[in-house]
XYZ file of C-alpha atoms in Angstrom:
382
model
C 3.434 28.330 -76.100
C 2.893 25.566 -78.656
C -0.670 24.349 -79.257
C -1.629 21.361 -81.364
C -5.228 21.630 -82.592
C -7.047 18.441 -83.516
C -9.920 19.200 -85.906
C -11.418 16.075 -87.580
C -12.223 17.946 -90.829
C -10.210 21.104 -91.434
C -11.850 23.388 -92.331
C -15.516 22.761 -93.046
C -17.715 25.623 -94.284
C -20.004 25.147 -91.269
C -17.069 25.503 -88.857
C -15.921 29.015 -89.713
C -15.829 29.921 -86.027
C -13.224 27.196 -85.379
C -11.012 28.360 -88.243
C -11.315 31.989 -87.127
C -10.369 31.053 -83.577
C -7.303 29.024 -84.569
C -5.980 31.713 -86.917
C -6.657 34.472 -84.365
C -4.760 32.560 -81.677
C -1.766 32.231 -83.963
C -1.831 35.989 -84.606
C -1.790 36.443 -80.820
C 1.528 34.650 -80.600
C 0.330 31.097 -79.974
C 2.529 28.815 -82.071
C -0.037 26.506 -83.648
C -0.282 23.377 -85.751
C -3.371 21.482 -86.910
C -3.838 17.728 -87.088
C -6.772 16.634 -89.202
C -8.185 13.459 -90.710
C -9.424 15.350 -93.781
C -8.303 18.614 -95.378
C -11.057 20.615 -97.091
C -11.400 24.190 -98.404
C -7.617 24.447 -98.475
C -7.551 27.398 -100.889
C -10.111 29.539 -99.081
C -8.894 28.567 -95.607
C -5.121 28.342 -95.721
C -3.002 27.397 -92.725
C 0.749 26.960 -92.654
C 1.357 23.853 -90.535
C -1.188 21.066 -91.090
C -0.546 17.372 -90.392
C -2.814 15.085 -92.405
C -3.608 11.936 -90.433
C -6.595 10.118 -91.960
C -8.091 7.091 -90.272
C -7.479 3.785 -92.046
C -9.691 3.358 -95.098
C -12.119 0.419 -95.197
C -13.367 -0.164 -98.775
C -14.430 3.478 -99.306
C -15.181 6.638 -97.331
C -18.804 5.692 -96.651
C -17.868 2.315 -95.153
C -14.965 3.898 -93.291
C -17.268 6.404 -91.563
C -19.756 3.646 -90.754
C -17.074 1.452 -89.167
C -15.492 4.328 -87.270
C -18.590 6.114 -85.990
C -21.638 3.869 -86.170
C -19.863 0.641 -85.195
C -17.467 2.573 -82.928
C -14.370 0.815 -84.286
C -12.344 4.023 -84.417
C -9.628 2.832 -81.950
C -8.573 0.168 -84.482
C -8.448 2.641 -87.388
C -6.136 5.333 -85.971
C -2.551 5.682 -87.209
C -0.866 5.827 -83.791
C 2.648 5.845 -85.263
C 1.885 9.003 -87.191
C 0.391 10.621 -84.095
C 3.586 9.812 -82.190
C 5.610 11.391 -85.021
C 3.521 14.580 -84.780
C 3.916 14.762 -80.992
C 7.666 14.172 -81.187
C 8.116 16.720 -83.957
C 5.857 19.557 -82.769
C 6.234 19.003 -78.985
C 2.948 20.692 -77.967
C 2.436 22.298 -74.562
C -1.335 21.957 -75.032
C -3.573 19.855 -77.263
C -6.801 21.623 -78.220
C -9.539 19.233 -79.454
C -12.383 20.763 -81.419
C -15.726 18.859 -81.473
C -16.678 15.749 -79.530
C -15.288 13.434 -82.195
C -12.006 15.312 -81.896
C -11.986 14.653 -78.147
C -12.854 11.002 -78.713
C -9.970 10.459 -81.144
C -7.500 12.199 -78.841
C -8.627 10.033 -75.903
C -7.804 6.883 -77.869
C -4.435 8.362 -78.914
C -3.461 9.642 -75.467
C -4.295 6.304 -73.836
C -2.522 4.224 -76.492
C 0.619 6.402 -76.358
C 0.394 6.951 -72.587
C 0.257 10.743 -72.906
C -1.088 13.274 -70.422
C -0.528 16.478 -72.330
C -2.718 19.322 -70.967
C -5.849 19.293 -73.115
C -8.631 21.739 -73.907
C -11.798 20.076 -75.214
C -14.165 22.400 -77.100
C -17.710 21.178 -77.730
C -20.160 22.982 -79.974
C -23.643 21.453 -80.294
C -24.733 18.054 -81.598
C -21.602 16.565 -80.014
C -23.328 17.290 -76.673
C -27.079 17.298 -77.194
C -27.392 14.556 -79.830
C -24.427 12.167 -80.193
C -24.291 11.072 -76.511
C -27.979 10.144 -76.606
C -27.802 7.968 -79.716
C -24.279 6.473 -79.430
C -23.536 4.748 -76.127
C -19.824 4.153 -76.815
C -19.313 7.764 -77.834
C -20.859 8.845 -74.539
C -18.688 6.392 -72.593
C -15.448 7.739 -74.105
C -16.338 11.384 -73.457
C -17.649 10.602 -69.994
C -14.269 9.006 -69.206
C -12.535 12.103 -70.589
C -14.596 14.204 -68.184
C -12.879 12.517 -65.260
C -9.345 13.268 -66.510
C -7.452 15.869 -64.467
C -5.455 17.160 -67.453
C -8.566 18.167 -69.466
C -10.608 21.372 -69.313
C -13.726 21.992 -71.415
C -15.325 24.890 -73.286
C -18.843 25.356 -74.657
C -20.424 28.416 -76.366
C -23.441 28.867 -74.054
C -24.802 28.227 -70.564
C -27.404 26.013 -72.224
C -24.715 23.737 -73.643
C -22.858 23.745 -70.337
C -25.958 22.327 -68.615
C -26.275 19.731 -71.393
C -22.597 18.747 -71.055
C -23.083 18.089 -67.340
C -26.333 16.228 -67.987
C -25.365 14.137 -71.030
C -21.634 13.583 -70.488
C -21.273 13.813 -66.692
C -18.473 16.369 -67.025
C -18.145 18.244 -63.699
C -19.516 21.776 -63.986
C -16.375 23.340 -62.513
C -14.302 21.963 -65.405
C -16.450 23.716 -68.046
C -15.988 27.339 -69.145
C -18.499 29.173 -71.324
C -16.635 30.889 -74.160
C -19.097 32.604 -76.475
C -18.553 32.192 -80.191
C -17.323 35.287 -81.951
C -18.310 36.731 -85.307
C -16.153 38.220 -88.031
C -15.989 42.024 -87.958
C -16.772 42.094 -91.697
C -20.467 41.810 -90.719
C -20.224 45.287 -89.157
C -19.136 46.868 -92.423
C -22.447 46.469 -94.251
C -24.665 49.490 -94.867
C -26.886 50.678 -92.028
C -29.948 51.635 -94.112
C -32.454 48.869 -94.855
C -35.184 49.065 -97.490
C -38.708 48.245 -96.281
C -40.501 48.575 -99.616
C -41.131 44.799 -99.663
C -40.942 42.229 -96.874
C -37.828 40.163 -97.629
C -36.945 37.429 -95.122
C -33.724 35.436 -95.030
C -32.533 32.416 -93.041
C -29.118 30.732 -93.041
C -28.657 27.096 -92.086
C -28.479 23.559 -93.400
C -31.804 22.182 -94.616
C -32.165 19.640 -91.823
C -35.047 19.010 -89.462
C -33.700 20.787 -86.363
C -33.473 24.106 -88.252
C -37.282 24.270 -88.486
C -37.508 25.646 -92.039
C -40.915 24.053 -92.565
C -42.433 26.375 -89.962
C -40.841 29.420 -91.583
C -42.327 28.487 -94.972
C -45.731 28.033 -93.333
C -45.263 31.422 -91.623
C -44.702 32.976 -95.050
C -48.068 31.568 -96.146
C -49.665 33.349 -93.179
C -47.824 36.587 -93.993
C -49.028 36.476 -97.618
C -52.542 37.338 -96.453
C -51.311 40.863 -95.687
C -48.038 40.938 -97.628
C -48.650 39.088 -100.916
C -45.261 40.149 -102.327
C -43.236 38.938 -99.344
C -40.276 36.694 -100.168
C -38.183 34.170 -98.263
C -34.632 33.091 -99.066
C -33.163 29.943 -97.515
C -29.362 29.792 -97.677
C -27.897 26.327 -97.207
C -28.269 22.945 -98.867
C -29.326 19.761 -97.171
C -31.331 16.568 -97.175
C -34.715 18.310 -96.804
C -34.425 20.548 -99.850
C -36.732 18.455 -102.045
C -39.297 18.145 -99.235
C -39.248 21.888 -98.573
C -39.569 22.681 -102.272
C -42.592 20.384 -102.360
C -44.106 22.289 -99.449
C -43.668 25.618 -101.246
C -45.471 24.134 -104.265
C -48.272 22.868 -102.044
C -48.715 26.310 -100.447
C -48.497 28.125 -103.817
C -45.313 29.890 -102.719
C -42.913 28.582 -105.345
C -42.298 32.033 -106.862
C -41.741 33.570 -103.432
C -39.224 31.158 -101.873
C -35.645 31.134 -103.119
C -33.243 28.290 -102.305
C -29.503 29.049 -102.384
C -27.340 25.995 -101.752
C -24.203 27.799 -100.691
C -22.754 31.278 -100.234
C -19.128 31.905 -99.328
C -18.643 33.371 -95.879
C -16.935 36.413 -97.405
C -19.985 37.136 -99.581
C -22.545 36.598 -96.820
C -22.482 40.082 -95.161
C -23.322 41.887 -98.389
C -26.053 39.373 -99.224
C -27.649 39.600 -95.774
C -27.789 43.395 -95.987
C -30.138 43.158 -98.979
C -32.907 41.725 -96.730
C -34.852 43.359 -93.905
C -35.769 40.455 -91.571
C -33.755 37.441 -90.424
C -35.488 34.368 -88.962
C -34.080 31.329 -87.162
C -37.038 28.997 -86.381
C -35.005 26.106 -84.933
C -36.620 23.182 -83.078
C -35.553 20.262 -80.906
C -35.431 17.266 -83.224
C -37.576 14.416 -81.852
C -35.312 11.750 -83.391
C -31.742 13.053 -83.022
C -32.496 15.334 -80.008
C -30.403 17.993 -81.708
C -31.156 21.632 -80.906
C -29.469 24.988 -81.414
C -26.424 25.372 -79.166
C -25.835 29.104 -79.646
C -26.864 30.676 -82.957
C -23.855 32.068 -84.853
C -25.932 32.655 -88.005
C -28.457 34.752 -86.067
C -25.620 36.676 -84.431
C -24.056 37.445 -87.821
C -27.415 38.676 -89.151
C -27.841 40.983 -86.159
C -24.291 42.273 -86.606
C -25.355 43.133 -90.178
C -28.168 45.226 -88.689
C -31.073 42.893 -89.473
C -34.089 42.696 -87.203
C -34.158 39.074 -86.049
C -36.719 36.508 -84.913
C -35.569 33.305 -83.180
C -37.419 30.407 -81.593
C -37.264 29.296 -77.957
C -34.660 26.665 -78.718
C -31.449 25.923 -76.851
C -28.913 28.731 -76.913
C -31.016 31.010 -79.134
C -33.065 32.153 -76.135
C -29.836 32.830 -74.265
C -28.481 34.848 -77.178
C -31.635 36.980 -77.137
C -31.235 37.603 -73.389
C -27.724 38.963 -73.913
C -28.877 41.581 -76.429
C -30.878 44.635 -75.403
C -32.805 45.622 -78.534
C -36.421 45.879 -79.676
C -35.239 44.578 -83.058
C -35.126 40.999 -81.762
C -38.044 38.754 -80.865
C -38.347 35.219 -79.454
C -41.290 32.983 -80.384
C -42.364 29.430 -79.416
C -41.046 26.488 -81.421
C -43.182 24.979 -84.217
C -45.586 27.950 -84.256
C -45.984 29.525 -87.734
C -48.649 31.994 -86.523
C -46.413 33.421 -83.774
C -43.447 33.471 -86.146
C -45.448 35.359 -88.757
C -46.761 37.793 -86.142
C -43.280 38.641 -84.868
C -41.932 39.123 -88.397
C -44.878 41.353 -89.331
C -44.416 43.517 -86.228
C -40.709 44.052 -86.887
C -41.430 44.842 -90.536
C -44.215 47.327 -89.754
C -41.931 49.083 -87.281
C -39.108 49.115 -89.850
C -36.929 47.677 -87.099
C -33.178 47.260 -87.394
C -30.231 47.316 -85.062
C -28.627 50.716 -84.666
C -24.950 51.188 -85.352
C -24.373 51.510 -81.587
C -26.175 48.202 -80.951
C -24.149 46.487 -83.659
C -20.902 47.673 -82.094
C -22.155 46.532 -78.681
C -22.493 43.061 -80.197
C -18.891 43.360 -81.349
C -17.821 44.024 -77.757
C -19.775 41.052 -76.388
C -18.830 38.574 -79.114
C -15.483 39.779 -80.416
C -12.688 37.484 -81.552
C -10.458 39.353 -79.072
C -12.697 38.311 -76.156
C -12.828 34.769 -77.491
C -9.072 34.379 -77.896
C -8.355 36.015 -74.525
C -10.555 33.412 -72.821
C -8.873 30.539 -74.675
C -5.381 31.857 -73.902
C -6.301 32.115 -70.225
C -7.423 28.473 -70.238
C -4.180 27.428 -71.949
C -2.247 29.153 -69.158
C -4.306 27.478 -66.460
C -3.731 24.084 -68.048
C 0.035 24.485 -68.300
C 0.296 25.780 -64.747
């Protein structure tokens, strides 16, 4: 079987799960090629057959993105001749579109070139619970795609499935939940955790929907009983300066560490040096974005870390799938509850046992993920 993956930016650091899936499918005997508008991280994320098909440049990249996405002029900026060349050369049995913008581009291409190649559309988060609510034309294109007989859909959680039905009008029976997987390297970290000092870590871009402000405020609460407690935030973003200002205001500057970026390969070892992981995500009041699944929390748990998550989107669902006292769920935007849950896990010296970590590997393995995708490919071609 020949599968052509369309991934708008291949491969972004925040889309490790997409890269892992594509490479795992190829190892399973799926002959694969990638079409992308932009190639990034080429050295750290190699792939043999990649077709580079950028959209037409207007002045510079900033204006190009504005014209394509904000003004919704993408149909006039696609290189349809190059797409036809790729289709003629690779002759795919299935086209697999990753992200909503990937689906949108492929819809314009398939209509322009009059193609009805069996298509799998994989959605992941903001492309369901944010973009359709703030971009009417985006919603219209994906809603139209939902009515196509040659397209099936995947999402990583039941939460996002409900949102896909609600926000994009895709029929429920066309959507399959395929849980994200995590890399087995997170299972290789040491089991023993030090509880001499409370050391909290959180991984995620510094944007509003990740709720970092409430975690910093929770640290201020914790300092009443644990004055040496530390917090490390891994991930850069637009709110870094604001969050640094908050730590100054709360006299926590020496206790909060900001790390802009850590390679995925280095992350397991780094996580294992902490004893509590926290994911205090919220539903953004402006963009409506909320957590679709929680890969970062899953990776922390696979590393053995006791974990606290907020009642936000797919995070609650993730917690329900895991039977362990080393995980707690707290209300959104509630520093006191967040601090209380962290303190309880720390006092109990909680961590996931080796058996619990391997149970996670069974539930969220790359083998399970690829088996589900391969089954959908077969259904589409039949």
